[in-house]
PDB file of C-alpha atoms in Angstrom:
ATOM      1  CA  MET A   1     104.060 107.300 131.764  1.00  0.00           C
ATOM      2  CA  ALA A   2     107.136 106.135 134.303  1.00  0.00           C
ATOM      3  CA  ASN A   3     110.484 105.104 131.982  1.00  0.00           C
ATOM      4  CA  GLU A   4     110.560 101.878 133.105  1.00  0.00           C
ATOM      5  CA  PRO A   5     113.012  99.198 131.977  1.00  0.00           C
ATOM      6  CA  LEU A   6     111.778  96.471 129.589  1.00  0.00           C
ATOM      7  CA  THR A   7     110.774  93.839 130.900  1.00  0.00           C
ATOM      8  CA  ALA A   8     111.993  90.294 130.493  1.00  0.00           C
ATOM      9  CA  GLU A   9     109.636  89.238 127.808  1.00  0.00           C
ATOM     10  CA  GLU A  10     110.395  92.849 125.791  1.00  0.00           C
ATOM     11  CA  GLN A  11     113.908  93.038 125.824  1.00  0.00           C
ATOM     12  CA  ALA A  12     113.689  88.940 124.477  1.00  0.00           C
ATOM     13  CA  TRP A  13     111.570  89.757 121.475  1.00  0.00           C
ATOM     14  CA  ALA A  14     113.812  93.323 120.882  1.00  0.00           C
ATOM     15  CA  ASN A  15     116.757  90.709 120.924  1.00  0.00           C
ATOM     16  CA  ALA A  16     114.560  88.815 118.517  1.00  0.00           C
ATOM     17  CA  ASN A  17     114.128  91.980 116.001  1.00  0.00           C
ATOM     18  CA  ALA A  18     116.155  94.116 115.951  1.00  0.00           C
ATOM     19  CA  GLU A  19     116.116  95.497 112.699  1.00  0.00           C
ATOM     20  CA  ALA A  20     112.418  96.495 113.696  1.00  0.00           C
ATOM     21  CA  VAL A  21     113.761  98.473 117.004  1.00  0.00           C
ATOM     22  CA  ARG A  22     115.972  99.853 114.876  1.00  0.00           C
ATOM     23  CA  THR A  23     113.634 101.125 112.081  1.00  0.00           C
ATOM     24  CA  LEU A  24     111.320 101.601 114.892  1.00  0.00           C
ATOM     25  CA  MET A  25     114.601 104.325 116.798  1.00  0.00           C
ATOM     26  CA  ALA A  26     115.274 106.156 113.513  1.00  0.00           C
ATOM     27  CA  ARG A  27     111.787 107.086 112.515  1.00  0.00           C
ATOM     28  CA  ALA A  28     111.512 108.128 116.188  1.00  0.00           C
ATOM     29  CA  ASP A  29     114.307 110.420 115.598  1.00  0.00           C
ATOM     30  CA  THR A  30     112.681 112.192 112.756  1.00  0.00           C
ATOM     31  CA  THR A  31     109.399 111.945 114.327  1.00  0.00           C
ATOM     32  CA  ALA A  32     111.787 114.043 117.013  1.00  0.00           C
ATOM     33  CA  ALA A  33     113.767 116.407 115.072  1.00  0.00           C
ATOM     34  CA  ALA A  34     110.101 117.385 112.875  1.00  0.00           C
ATOM     35  CA  SER A  35     108.141 118.401 116.104  1.00  0.00           C
ATOM     36  CA  ASN A  36     111.344 120.576 117.413  1.00  0.00           C
ATOM     37  CA  GLN A  37     110.857 122.552 113.661  1.00  0.00           C
ATOM     38  CA  GLY A  38     106.571 122.886 114.542  1.00  0.00           C
ATOM     39  CA  THR A  39     105.960 120.098 111.951  1.00  0.00           C
ATOM     40  CA  THR A  40     104.675 116.230 113.071  1.00  0.00           C
ATOM     41  CA  ASP A  41     103.294 113.055 110.796  1.00  0.00           C
ATOM     42  CA  PRO A  42     100.911 111.497 112.375  1.00  0.00           C
ATOM     43  CA  ILE A  43     100.993 107.869 110.367  1.00  0.00           C
ATOM     44  CA  SER A  44     104.887 107.495 112.771  1.00  0.00           C
ATOM     45  CA  ASP A  45     103.360 109.151 115.931  1.00  0.00           C
ATOM     46  CA  ALA A  46     100.098 106.554 116.009  1.00  0.00           C
ATOM     47  CA  ALA A  47     102.814 103.617 114.555  1.00  0.00           C
ATOM     48  CA  ARG A  48     104.548 104.513 117.750  1.00  0.00           C
ATOM     49  CA  ASP A  49     102.512 104.585 119.963  1.00  0.00           C
ATOM     50  CA  LEU A  50     100.187 101.096 118.776  1.00  0.00           C
ATOM     51  CA  THR A  51     103.917  99.204 118.310  1.00  0.00           C
ATOM     52  CA  MET A  52     104.231 100.115 122.772  1.00  0.00           C
ATOM     53  CA  SER A  53     100.712  99.120 123.378  1.00  0.00           C
ATOM     54  CA  ILE A  54     100.955  96.564 120.903  1.00  0.00           C
ATOM     55  CA  THR A  55     104.433  95.330 122.801  1.00  0.00           C
ATOM     56  CA  ARG A  56     103.058  95.102 125.762  1.00  0.00           C
ATOM     57  CA  LEU A  57     100.155  93.178 124.472  1.00  0.00           C
ATOM     58  CA  SER A  58     102.190  90.673 123.485  1.00  0.00           C
ATOM     59  CA  SER A  59     103.425  90.126 126.604  1.00  0.00           C
ATOM     60  CA  LYS A  60     100.754  90.100 128.148  1.00  0.00           C
ATOM     61  CA  ILE A  61      99.504  87.487 126.331  1.00  0.00           C
ATOM     62  CA  ARG A  62     102.541  85.326 126.062  1.00  0.00           C
ATOM     63  CA  LYS A  63     102.215  85.080 130.786  1.00  0.00           C
ATOM     64  CA  THR A  64      98.710  83.907 129.606  1.00  0.00           C
ATOM     65  CA  ALA A  65     100.194  80.895 128.098  1.00  0.00           C
ATOM     66  CA  GLU A  66     102.569  80.183 130.464  1.00  0.00           C
ATOM     67  CA  ARG A  67     100.073  79.756 132.642  1.00  0.00           C
ATOM     68  CA  ALA A  68      97.907  77.460 131.319  1.00  0.00           C
ATOM     69  CA  GLN A  69     101.028  75.580 129.765  1.00  0.00           C
ATOM     70  CA  VAL A  70     101.721  74.742 133.247  1.00  0.00           C
ATOM     71  CA  SER A  71      98.228  73.983 133.502  1.00  0.00           C
ATOM     72  CA  LEU A  72      98.294  72.047 131.150  1.00  0.00           C
ATOM     73  CA  GLY A  73     101.073  69.891 131.848  1.00  0.00           C
ATOM     74  CA  ARG A  74      99.382  69.360 135.712  1.00  0.00           C
ATOM     75  CA  TYR A  75      96.096  68.232 133.923  1.00  0.00           C
ATOM     76  CA  LYS A  76      98.064  65.647 131.265  1.00  0.00           C
ATOM     77  CA  LYS A  77     100.421  64.455 134.380  1.00  0.00           C
ATOM     78  CA  ILE A  78      97.253  63.585 136.201  1.00  0.00           C
ATOM     79  CA  ALA A  79      95.725  61.743 133.612  1.00  0.00           C
ATOM     80  CA  ALA A  80      99.445  59.357 133.090  1.00  0.00           C
ATOM     81  CA  ASP A  81      98.212  58.299 137.001  1.00  0.00           C
ATOM     82  CA  ALA A  82      98.313  54.749 136.798  1.00  0.00           C
ATOM     83  CA  THR A  83      97.391  54.653 140.157  1.00  0.00           C
ATOM     84  CA  MET A  84      93.566  56.429 138.933  1.00  0.00           C
ATOM     85  CA  ARG A  85      90.787  53.866 140.098  1.00  0.00           C
ATOM     86  CA  ALA A  86      88.784  51.647 137.363  1.00  0.00           C
ATOM     87  CA  ASP A  87      85.490  53.528 138.922  1.00  0.00           C
ATOM     88  CA  ASP A  88      86.780  57.167 138.436  1.00  0.00           C
ATOM     89  CA  GLU A  89      86.017  57.284 134.823  1.00  0.00           C
ATOM     90  CA  GLU A  90      83.954  60.482 135.507  1.00  0.00           C
ATOM     91  CA  TYR A  91      86.714  62.199 137.295  1.00  0.00           C
ATOM     92  CA  ARG A  92      89.338  60.943 134.287  1.00  0.00           C
ATOM     93  CA  ALA A  93      86.591  62.409 131.571  1.00  0.00           C
ATOM     94  CA  LEU A  94      86.542  65.538 133.354  1.00  0.00           C
ATOM     95  CA  ILE A  95      90.235  65.754 133.172  1.00  0.00           C
ATOM     96  CA  SER A  96      90.405  65.258 129.797  1.00  0.00           C
ATOM     97  CA  GLU A  97      87.560  68.120 129.079  1.00  0.00           C
ATOM     98  CA  GLU A  98      90.217  70.454 131.129  1.00  0.00           C
ATOM     99  CA  ILE A  99      93.326  69.817 128.999  1.00  0.00           C
ATOM    100  CA  ALA A 100      91.286  69.783 125.314  1.00  0.00           C
ATOM    101  CA  ASP A 101      89.822  73.159 126.658  1.00  0.00           C
ATOM    102  CA  LEU A 102      93.489  74.602 127.398  1.00  0.00           C
ATOM    103  CA  GLU A 103      94.705  73.018 124.385  1.00  0.00           C
ATOM    104  CA  ASP A 104      92.465  75.202 122.061  1.00  0.00           C
ATOM    105  CA  GLU A 105      93.354  77.918 124.404  1.00  0.00           C
ATOM    106  CA  ILE A 106      96.701  77.520 123.652  1.00  0.00           C
ATOM    107  CA  ALA A 107      96.021  76.968 120.316  1.00  0.00           C
ATOM    108  CA  LYS A 108      94.289  80.379 120.225  1.00  0.00           C
ATOM    109  CA  ILE A 109      96.908  82.119 121.850  1.00  0.00           C
ATOM    110  CA  ASP A 110      99.652  80.702 119.559  1.00  0.00           C
ATOM    111  CA  HIS A 111      96.943  82.680 116.919  1.00  0.00           C
ATOM    112  CA  HIS A 112      96.493  86.056 117.983  1.00  0.00           C
ATOM    113  CA  GLN A 113     100.366  86.115 119.018  1.00  0.00           C
ATOM    114  CA  ALA A 114     101.568  85.135 114.835  1.00  0.00           C
ATOM    115  CA  ALA A 115      99.401  87.788 114.553  1.00  0.00           C
ATOM    116  CA  LEU A 116     100.615  90.200 116.950  1.00  0.00           C
ATOM    117  CA  GLN A 117     103.954  89.541 115.433  1.00  0.00           C
ATOM    118  CA  ARG A 118     102.406  90.005 111.672  1.00  0.00           C
ATOM    119  CA  LYS A 119     101.727  94.035 113.175  1.00  0.00           C
ATOM    120  CA  LEU A 120     104.230  94.483 114.187  1.00  0.00           C
ATOM    121  CA  ALA A 121     107.211  93.718 111.825  1.00  0.00           C
ATOM    122  CA  ALA A 122     104.334  95.227 109.462  1.00  0.00           C
ATOM    123  CA  LEU A 123     104.114  98.919 111.671  1.00  0.00           C
ATOM    124  CA  ALA A 124     107.787  98.676 111.470  1.00  0.00           C
ATOM    125  CA  GLY A 125     108.672  98.308 107.617  1.00  0.00           C
ATOM    126  CA  ASN A 126     105.695 100.142 105.905  1.00  0.00           C
ATOM    127  CA  PRO A 127     103.995 101.833 108.242  1.00  0.00           C
ATOM    128  CA  GLU A 128     102.013 103.676 105.763  1.00  0.00           C
ATOM    129  CA  GLU A 129     100.104 100.470 104.502  1.00  0.00           C
ATOM    130  CA  ALA A 130      98.237 100.151 107.495  1.00  0.00           C
ATOM    131  CA  PHE A 131      96.386 103.928 107.991  1.00  0.00           C
ATOM    132  CA  LEU A 132      93.823 105.456 105.912  1.00  0.00           C
ATOM    133  CA  PRO A 133      93.149 108.783 105.297  1.00  0.00           C
ATOM    134  CA  LEU A 134      90.862 110.295 107.811  1.00  0.00           C
ATOM    135  CA  GLY A 135      87.272 110.368 106.416  1.00  0.00           C
ATOM    136  CA  THR A 136      87.316 107.849 104.135  1.00  0.00           C
ATOM    137  CA  VAL A 137      85.117 105.853 102.691  1.00  0.00           C
ATOM    138  CA  VAL A 138      85.437 101.647 103.231  1.00  0.00           C
ATOM    139  CA  ARG A 139      83.362  98.864 102.124  1.00  0.00           C
ATOM    140  CA  PHE A 140      83.985  96.218 104.950  1.00  0.00           C
ATOM    141  CA  VAL A 141      84.801  92.797 103.592  1.00  0.00           C
ATOM    142  CA  GLY A 142      86.232  90.815 105.965  1.00  0.00           C
ATOM    143  CA  VAL A 143      86.628  90.823 109.914  1.00  0.00           C
ATOM    144  CA  PRO A 144      89.137  89.865 112.057  1.00  0.00           C
ATOM    145  CA  ASP A 145      91.143  86.718 111.329  1.00  0.00           C
ATOM    146  CA  HIS A 146      92.431  86.121 114.314  1.00  0.00           C
ATOM    147  CA  GLU A 147      90.053  86.467 118.231  1.00  0.00           C
ATOM    148  CA  ASN A 148      91.121  87.756 120.971  1.00  0.00           C
ATOM    149  CA  SER A 149      92.753  85.047 123.217  1.00  0.00           C
ATOM    150  CA  LEU A 150      92.158  87.107 126.593  1.00  0.00           C
ATOM    151  CA  GLY A 151      88.739  87.000 126.017  1.00  0.00           C
ATOM    152  CA  LEU A 152      85.866  85.814 127.198  1.00  0.00           C
ATOM    153  CA  SER A 153      84.509  85.029 124.068  1.00  0.00           C
ATOM    154  CA  ASP A 154      84.857  85.546 120.191  1.00  0.00           C
ATOM    155  CA  ASP A 155      82.798  89.220 119.190  1.00  0.00           C
ATOM    156  CA  ARG A 156      84.577  89.109 115.820  1.00  0.00           C
ATOM    157  CA  LYS A 157      80.438  88.474 114.973  1.00  0.00           C
ATOM    158  CA  SER A 158      79.967  92.291 116.580  1.00  0.00           C
ATOM    159  CA  TYR A 159      81.381  93.084 113.437  1.00  0.00           C
ATOM    160  CA  PRO A 160      79.617  94.739 109.838  1.00  0.00           C
ATOM    161  CA  VAL A 161      78.623  92.124 107.923  1.00  0.00           C
ATOM    162  CA  ALA A 162      80.566  91.956 104.488  1.00  0.00           C
ATOM    163  CA  GLY A 163      78.908  95.158 102.153  1.00  0.00           C
ATOM    164  CA  SER A 164      78.562  97.339 104.732  1.00  0.00           C
ATOM    165  CA  ILE A 165      79.986 100.928 104.508  1.00  0.00           C
ATOM    166  CA  GLY A 166      81.479 103.478 106.744  1.00  0.00           C
ATOM    167  CA  VAL A 167      83.471 105.908 107.425  1.00  0.00           C
ATOM    168  CA  VAL A 168      87.507 106.275 108.762  1.00  0.00           C
ATOM    169  CA  THR A 169      87.205 108.352 111.695  1.00  0.00           C
ATOM    170  CA  ARG A 170      90.597 107.875 113.827  1.00  0.00           C
ATOM    171  CA  LEU A 171      93.907 106.302 114.019  1.00  0.00           C
ATOM    172  CA  ASN A 172      94.763 105.121 116.601  1.00  0.00           C
ATOM    173  CA  HIS A 173      97.883 105.104 118.796  1.00  0.00           C
ATOM    174  CA  GLU A 174      96.296 102.122 121.373  1.00  0.00           C
ATOM    175  CA  GLY A 175      95.630  98.063 120.844  1.00  0.00           C
ATOM    176  CA  GLU A 176      95.971  96.845 118.723  1.00  0.00           C
ATOM    177  CA  TYR A 177      93.744  97.780 115.062  1.00  0.00           C
ATOM    178  CA  PRO A 178      94.973 100.843 113.715  1.00  0.00           C
ATOM    179  CA  ILE A 179      91.684 102.265 112.175  1.00  0.00           C
ATOM    180  CA  SER A 180      88.908 103.018 113.445  1.00  0.00           C
ATOM    181  CA  VAL A 181      85.533 103.095 111.188  1.00  0.00           C
ATOM    182  CA  SER A 182      82.673 104.788 112.283  1.00  0.00           C
ATOM    183  CA  MET A 183      79.509 103.650 111.181  1.00  0.00           C
ATOM    184  CA  ARG A 184      76.616 106.527 109.726  1.00  0.00           C
ATOM    185  CA  GLU A 185      74.568 104.082 107.169  1.00  0.00           C
ATOM    186  CA  GLU A 186      71.945 101.703 108.048  1.00  0.00           C
ATOM    187  CA  TYR A 187      73.960  97.568 108.713  1.00  0.00           C
ATOM    188  CA  GLU A 188      73.461  93.948 109.896  1.00  0.00           C
ATOM    189  CA  ASP A 189      76.197  93.060 112.331  1.00  0.00           C
ATOM    190  CA  GLY A 190      77.619  89.549 112.534  1.00  0.00           C
ATOM    191  CA  TRP A 191      74.096  88.022 115.021  1.00  0.00           C
ATOM    192  CA  GLY A 192      72.041  89.167 111.778  1.00  0.00           C
ATOM    193  CA  GLU A 193      71.560  92.475 114.191  1.00  0.00           C
ATOM    194  CA  LYS A 194      69.808  95.262 112.339  1.00  0.00           C
ATOM    195  CA  ARG A 195      71.982  99.222 113.494  1.00  0.00           C
ATOM    196  CA  ARG A 196      70.592 103.003 113.219  1.00  0.00           C
ATOM    197  CA  PRO A 197      73.201 105.220 113.604  1.00  0.00           C
ATOM    198  CA  SER A 198      71.942 108.496 113.976  1.00  0.00           C
ATOM    199  CA  ASP A 199      73.904 111.982 113.609  1.00  0.00           C
ATOM    200  CA  GLY A 200      75.197 111.956 117.235  1.00  0.00           C
ATOM    201  CA  ASN A 201      75.116 108.031 117.535  1.00  0.00           C
ATOM    202  CA  LEU A 202      77.943 106.354 115.577  1.00  0.00           C
ATOM    203  CA  PRO A 203      78.919 102.890 116.557  1.00  0.00           C
ATOM    204  CA  THR A 204      82.568 102.581 115.647  1.00  0.00           C
ATOM    205  CA  TYR A 205      84.821  99.456 115.565  1.00  0.00           C
ATOM    206  CA  PHE A 206      89.184  98.621 115.613  1.00  0.00           C
ATOM    207  CA  VAL A 207      89.627  97.574 112.599  1.00  0.00           C
ATOM    208  CA  GLU A 208      92.551  96.285 110.463  1.00  0.00           C
ATOM    209  CA  ARG A 209      93.775  97.817 106.758  1.00  0.00           C
ATOM    210  CA  GLU A 210      93.254  94.529 105.742  1.00  0.00           C
ATOM    211  CA  MET A 211      89.468  94.423 105.919  1.00  0.00           C
ATOM    212  CA  LEU A 212      88.594  96.937 104.420  1.00  0.00           C
ATOM    213  CA  GLU A 213      88.392  98.336 100.568  1.00  0.00           C
ATOM    214  CA  VAL A 214      88.113 102.289  99.765  1.00  0.00           C
ATOM    215  CA  GLU A 215      85.277 103.130  97.994  1.00  0.00           C
ATOM    216  CA  GLU A 216      86.153 107.101  97.665  1.00  0.00           C
ATOM    217  CA  TYR A 217      87.709 109.491 100.459  1.00  0.00           C
ATOM    218  CA  ALA A 218      86.220 112.264 102.123  1.00  0.00           C
ATOM    219  CA  ARG A 219      85.234 115.671 100.810  1.00  0.00           C
ATOM    220  CA  LEU A 220      87.037 119.387 101.199  1.00  0.00           C
ATOM    221  CA  PRO A 221      83.919 122.015 101.245  1.00  0.00           C
ATOM    222  CA  ASN A 222      85.512 122.915  97.815  1.00  0.00           C
ATOM    223  CA  GLY A 223      85.113 120.083  96.361  1.00  0.00           C
ATOM    224  CA  ALA A 224      88.615 118.183  96.527  1.00  0.00           C
ATOM    225  CA  GLU A 225      89.572 115.160  97.664  1.00  0.00           C
ATOM    226  CA  PHE A 226      90.956 114.970 101.221  1.00  0.00           C
ATOM    227  CA  SER A 227      93.952 112.424 101.871  1.00  0.00           C
ATOM    228  CA  GLY A 228      94.915 113.542 104.975  1.00  0.00           C
ATOM    229  CA  TYR A 229      96.174 112.150 108.484  1.00  0.00           C
ATOM    230  CA  GLN A 230      95.470 115.147 111.223  1.00  0.00           C
ATOM    231  CA  TYR A 231      93.205 117.754 112.377  1.00  0.00           C
ATOM    232  CA  HIS A 232      93.034 119.734 109.453  1.00  0.00           C
ATOM    233  CA  PRO A 233      89.774 123.255 109.822  1.00  0.00           C
ATOM    234  CA  THR A 234      87.977 123.237 107.168  1.00  0.00           C
ATOM    235  CA  HIS A 235      85.697 126.440 108.688  1.00  0.00           C
ATOM    236  CA  ILE A 236      84.371 128.849 110.401  1.00  0.00           C
ATOM    237  CA  ARG A 237      82.743 129.181 114.056  1.00  0.00           C
ATOM    238  CA  ASN A 238      82.024 132.105 115.361  1.00  0.00           C
ATOM    239  CA  ASP A 239      78.732 131.335 117.721  1.00  0.00           C
ATOM    240  CA  GLU A 240      77.868 132.539 121.504  1.00  0.00           C
ATOM    241  CA  TRP A 241      79.301 130.134 122.499  1.00  0.00           C
ATOM    242  CA  LYS A 242      83.149 128.863 121.149  1.00  0.00           C
ATOM    243  CA  GLN A 243      84.754 130.971 118.524  1.00  0.00           C
ATOM    244  CA  GLY A 244      87.171 129.674 116.418  1.00  0.00           C
ATOM    245  CA  VAL A 245      87.690 126.589 113.215  1.00  0.00           C
ATOM    246  CA  GLU A 246      86.032 123.503 112.915  1.00  0.00           C
ATOM    247  CA  MET A 247      86.578 120.372 110.818  1.00  0.00           C
ATOM    248  CA  VAL A 248      83.981 119.001 108.411  1.00  0.00           C
ATOM    249  CA  LEU A 249      84.615 116.577 105.704  1.00  0.00           C
ATOM    250  CA  GLU A 250      81.610 115.748 103.702  1.00  0.00           C
ATOM    251  CA  ALA A 251      81.519 111.141 102.682  1.00  0.00           C
ATOM    252  CA  ARG A 252      78.946 108.850 101.966  1.00  0.00           C
ATOM    253  CA  GLY A 253      76.478 112.054 101.956  1.00  0.00           C
ATOM    254  CA  HIS A 254      76.857 113.102 105.597  1.00  0.00           C
ATOM    255  CA  PHE A 255      79.296 115.725 106.498  1.00  0.00           C
ATOM    256  CA  TRP A 256      81.044 113.836 108.904  1.00  0.00           C
ATOM    257  CA  ARG A 257      82.474 116.837 112.447  1.00  0.00           C
ATOM    258  CA  PHE A 258      85.923 115.920 113.930  1.00  0.00           C
ATOM    259  CA  HIS A 259      88.062 117.046 116.811  1.00  0.00           C
ATOM    260  CA  ASP A 260      90.995 117.016 117.553  1.00  0.00           C
ATOM    261  CA  PHE A 261      90.897 116.137 121.784  1.00  0.00           C
ATOM    262  CA  GLY A 262      94.754 115.506 121.824  1.00  0.00           C
ATOM    263  CA  GLY A 263      97.425 113.757 123.181  1.00  0.00           C
ATOM    264  CA  LYS A 264      96.825 109.231 122.115  1.00  0.00           C
ATOM    265  CA  GLN A 265      92.770 109.864 122.436  1.00  0.00           C
ATOM    266  CA  GLY A 266      93.350 112.148 118.716  1.00  0.00           C
ATOM    267  CA  ILE A 267      90.581 112.910 116.555  1.00  0.00           C
ATOM    268  CA  GLU A 268      87.063 111.976 116.691  1.00  0.00           C
ATOM    269  CA  ALA A 269      84.014 111.978 114.436  1.00  0.00           C
ATOM    270  CA  LEU A 270      81.742 113.680 117.203  1.00  0.00           C
ATOM    271  CA  ASN A 271      79.255 114.046 114.691  1.00  0.00           C
ATOM    272  CA  ALA A 272      78.244 113.155 110.817  1.00  0.00           C
ATOM    273  CA  PHE A 273      74.708 114.976 110.180  1.00  0.00           C
ATOM    274  CA  GLU A 274      72.620 115.044 106.679  1.00  0.00           C
ATOM    275  CA  SER A 275      73.106 118.669 106.075  1.00  0.00           C
ATOM    276  CA  MET A 276      74.838 121.449 107.305  1.00  0.00           C
ATOM    277  CA  GLU A 277      72.375 123.728 107.944  1.00  0.00           C
ATOM    278  CA  GLU A 278      72.822 121.589 110.673  1.00  0.00           C
ATOM    279  CA  MET A 279      75.383 123.605 112.186  1.00  0.00           C
ATOM    280  CA  PRO A 280      74.065 126.467 112.436  1.00  0.00           C
ATOM    281  CA  TRP A 281      77.461 127.521 115.030  1.00  0.00           C
ATOM    282  CA  ILE A 282      79.483 127.546 111.273  1.00  0.00           C
ATOM    283  CA  GLU A 283      79.872 131.036 110.099  1.00  0.00           C
ATOM    284  CA  GLY A 284      81.566 129.183 106.919  1.00  0.00           C
ATOM    285  CA  PRO A 285      84.240 127.536 104.826  1.00  0.00           C
ATOM    286  CA  VAL A 286      87.719 128.691 105.854  1.00  0.00           C
ATOM    287  CA  GLU A 287      88.648 129.512 102.197  1.00  0.00           C
ATOM    288  CA  GLN A 288      86.208 132.616 102.648  1.00  0.00           C
ATOM    289  CA  TYR A 289      86.930 134.450 105.402  1.00  0.00           C
ATOM    290  CA  ALA A 290      91.411 134.206 105.243  1.00  0.00           C
ATOM    291  CA  THR A 291      92.164 136.855 103.068  1.00  0.00           C
ATOM    292  CA  SER A 292      89.989 138.822 105.523  1.00  0.00           C
ATOM    293  CA  ALA A 293      89.608 138.273 108.830  1.00  0.00           C
ATOM    294  CA  GLY A 294      92.485 135.352 108.752  1.00  0.00           C
ATOM    295  CA  THR A 295      92.491 132.316 109.383  1.00  0.00           C
ATOM    296  CA  PRO A 296      91.739 131.016 113.032  1.00  0.00           C
ATOM    297  CA  THR A 297      93.480 128.510 114.959  1.00  0.00           C
ATOM    298  CA  GLY A 298      93.177 126.005 117.574  1.00  0.00           C
ATOM    299  CA  PRO A 299      89.146 123.485 116.908  1.00  0.00           C
ATOM    300  CA  ALA A 300      86.114 124.498 119.015  1.00  0.00           C
ATOM    301  CA  VAL A 301      84.229 122.520 120.366  1.00  0.00           C
ATOM    302  CA  GLY A 302      80.981 123.153 122.660  1.00  0.00           C
ATOM    303  CA  ARG A 303      78.062 121.410 121.352  1.00  0.00           C
TER     304      ARG A 303
END
């Protein structure tokens, strides 16, 4: 993507949130220095990318709001026209409906914008609180508190109902939601539809940290809790298709297979199997082979 100058809307936001911008710049400098030393901070990377994505979204919503305000002003002017004949009541009713719809749209936009500003402030101030480690088992306790003002309808009923159990499978770099949660157990969504995931069909939702309660953390092959946010090789892969390492975490009785696609796509879950035997290409945990064969580097994926 070209390094284009800030738009007027983006510059206005930066001026109004100067301290948040300074904090992000300092964090970016720290991350760059760490990268030069061969280390990365996945939370800082995700927070930086998500901040840019939310800023672009906010600018787009602001333009939508400006167009809605222009239309609202025009309809209100028509409604106030004293020359309209008395027999134009049907037309007046249509104008009143348009005004009501536009006022509802603007209120929805204002609520969405306020939520975006809270997210930007949180990412600038304490981004660690916006994310959870990969493989974390979570319980849904709610849905987003705001409607997508650019959507054609309110999609919040598409989320799992409160009490549904999922697993954190991604730190998001795009959109407005920091976490992706995938479902492996049967659950019900807000429309009352029963969903039955399978090992290769994992419905995934973009969520806020506040929508979740932590049940437990994933487990490594040695039984230790996993609290990481980046790709962590756990098993050796050795078959006729690929050789290398894979990341498999045990969570809620399933074995979650992760892959790092790189870039903003990042790490995602490919499968969630009921047993390790369903992955015959896995030779064993990395720890068992580290002393004799060395620890392979670089994720492998071939199925």
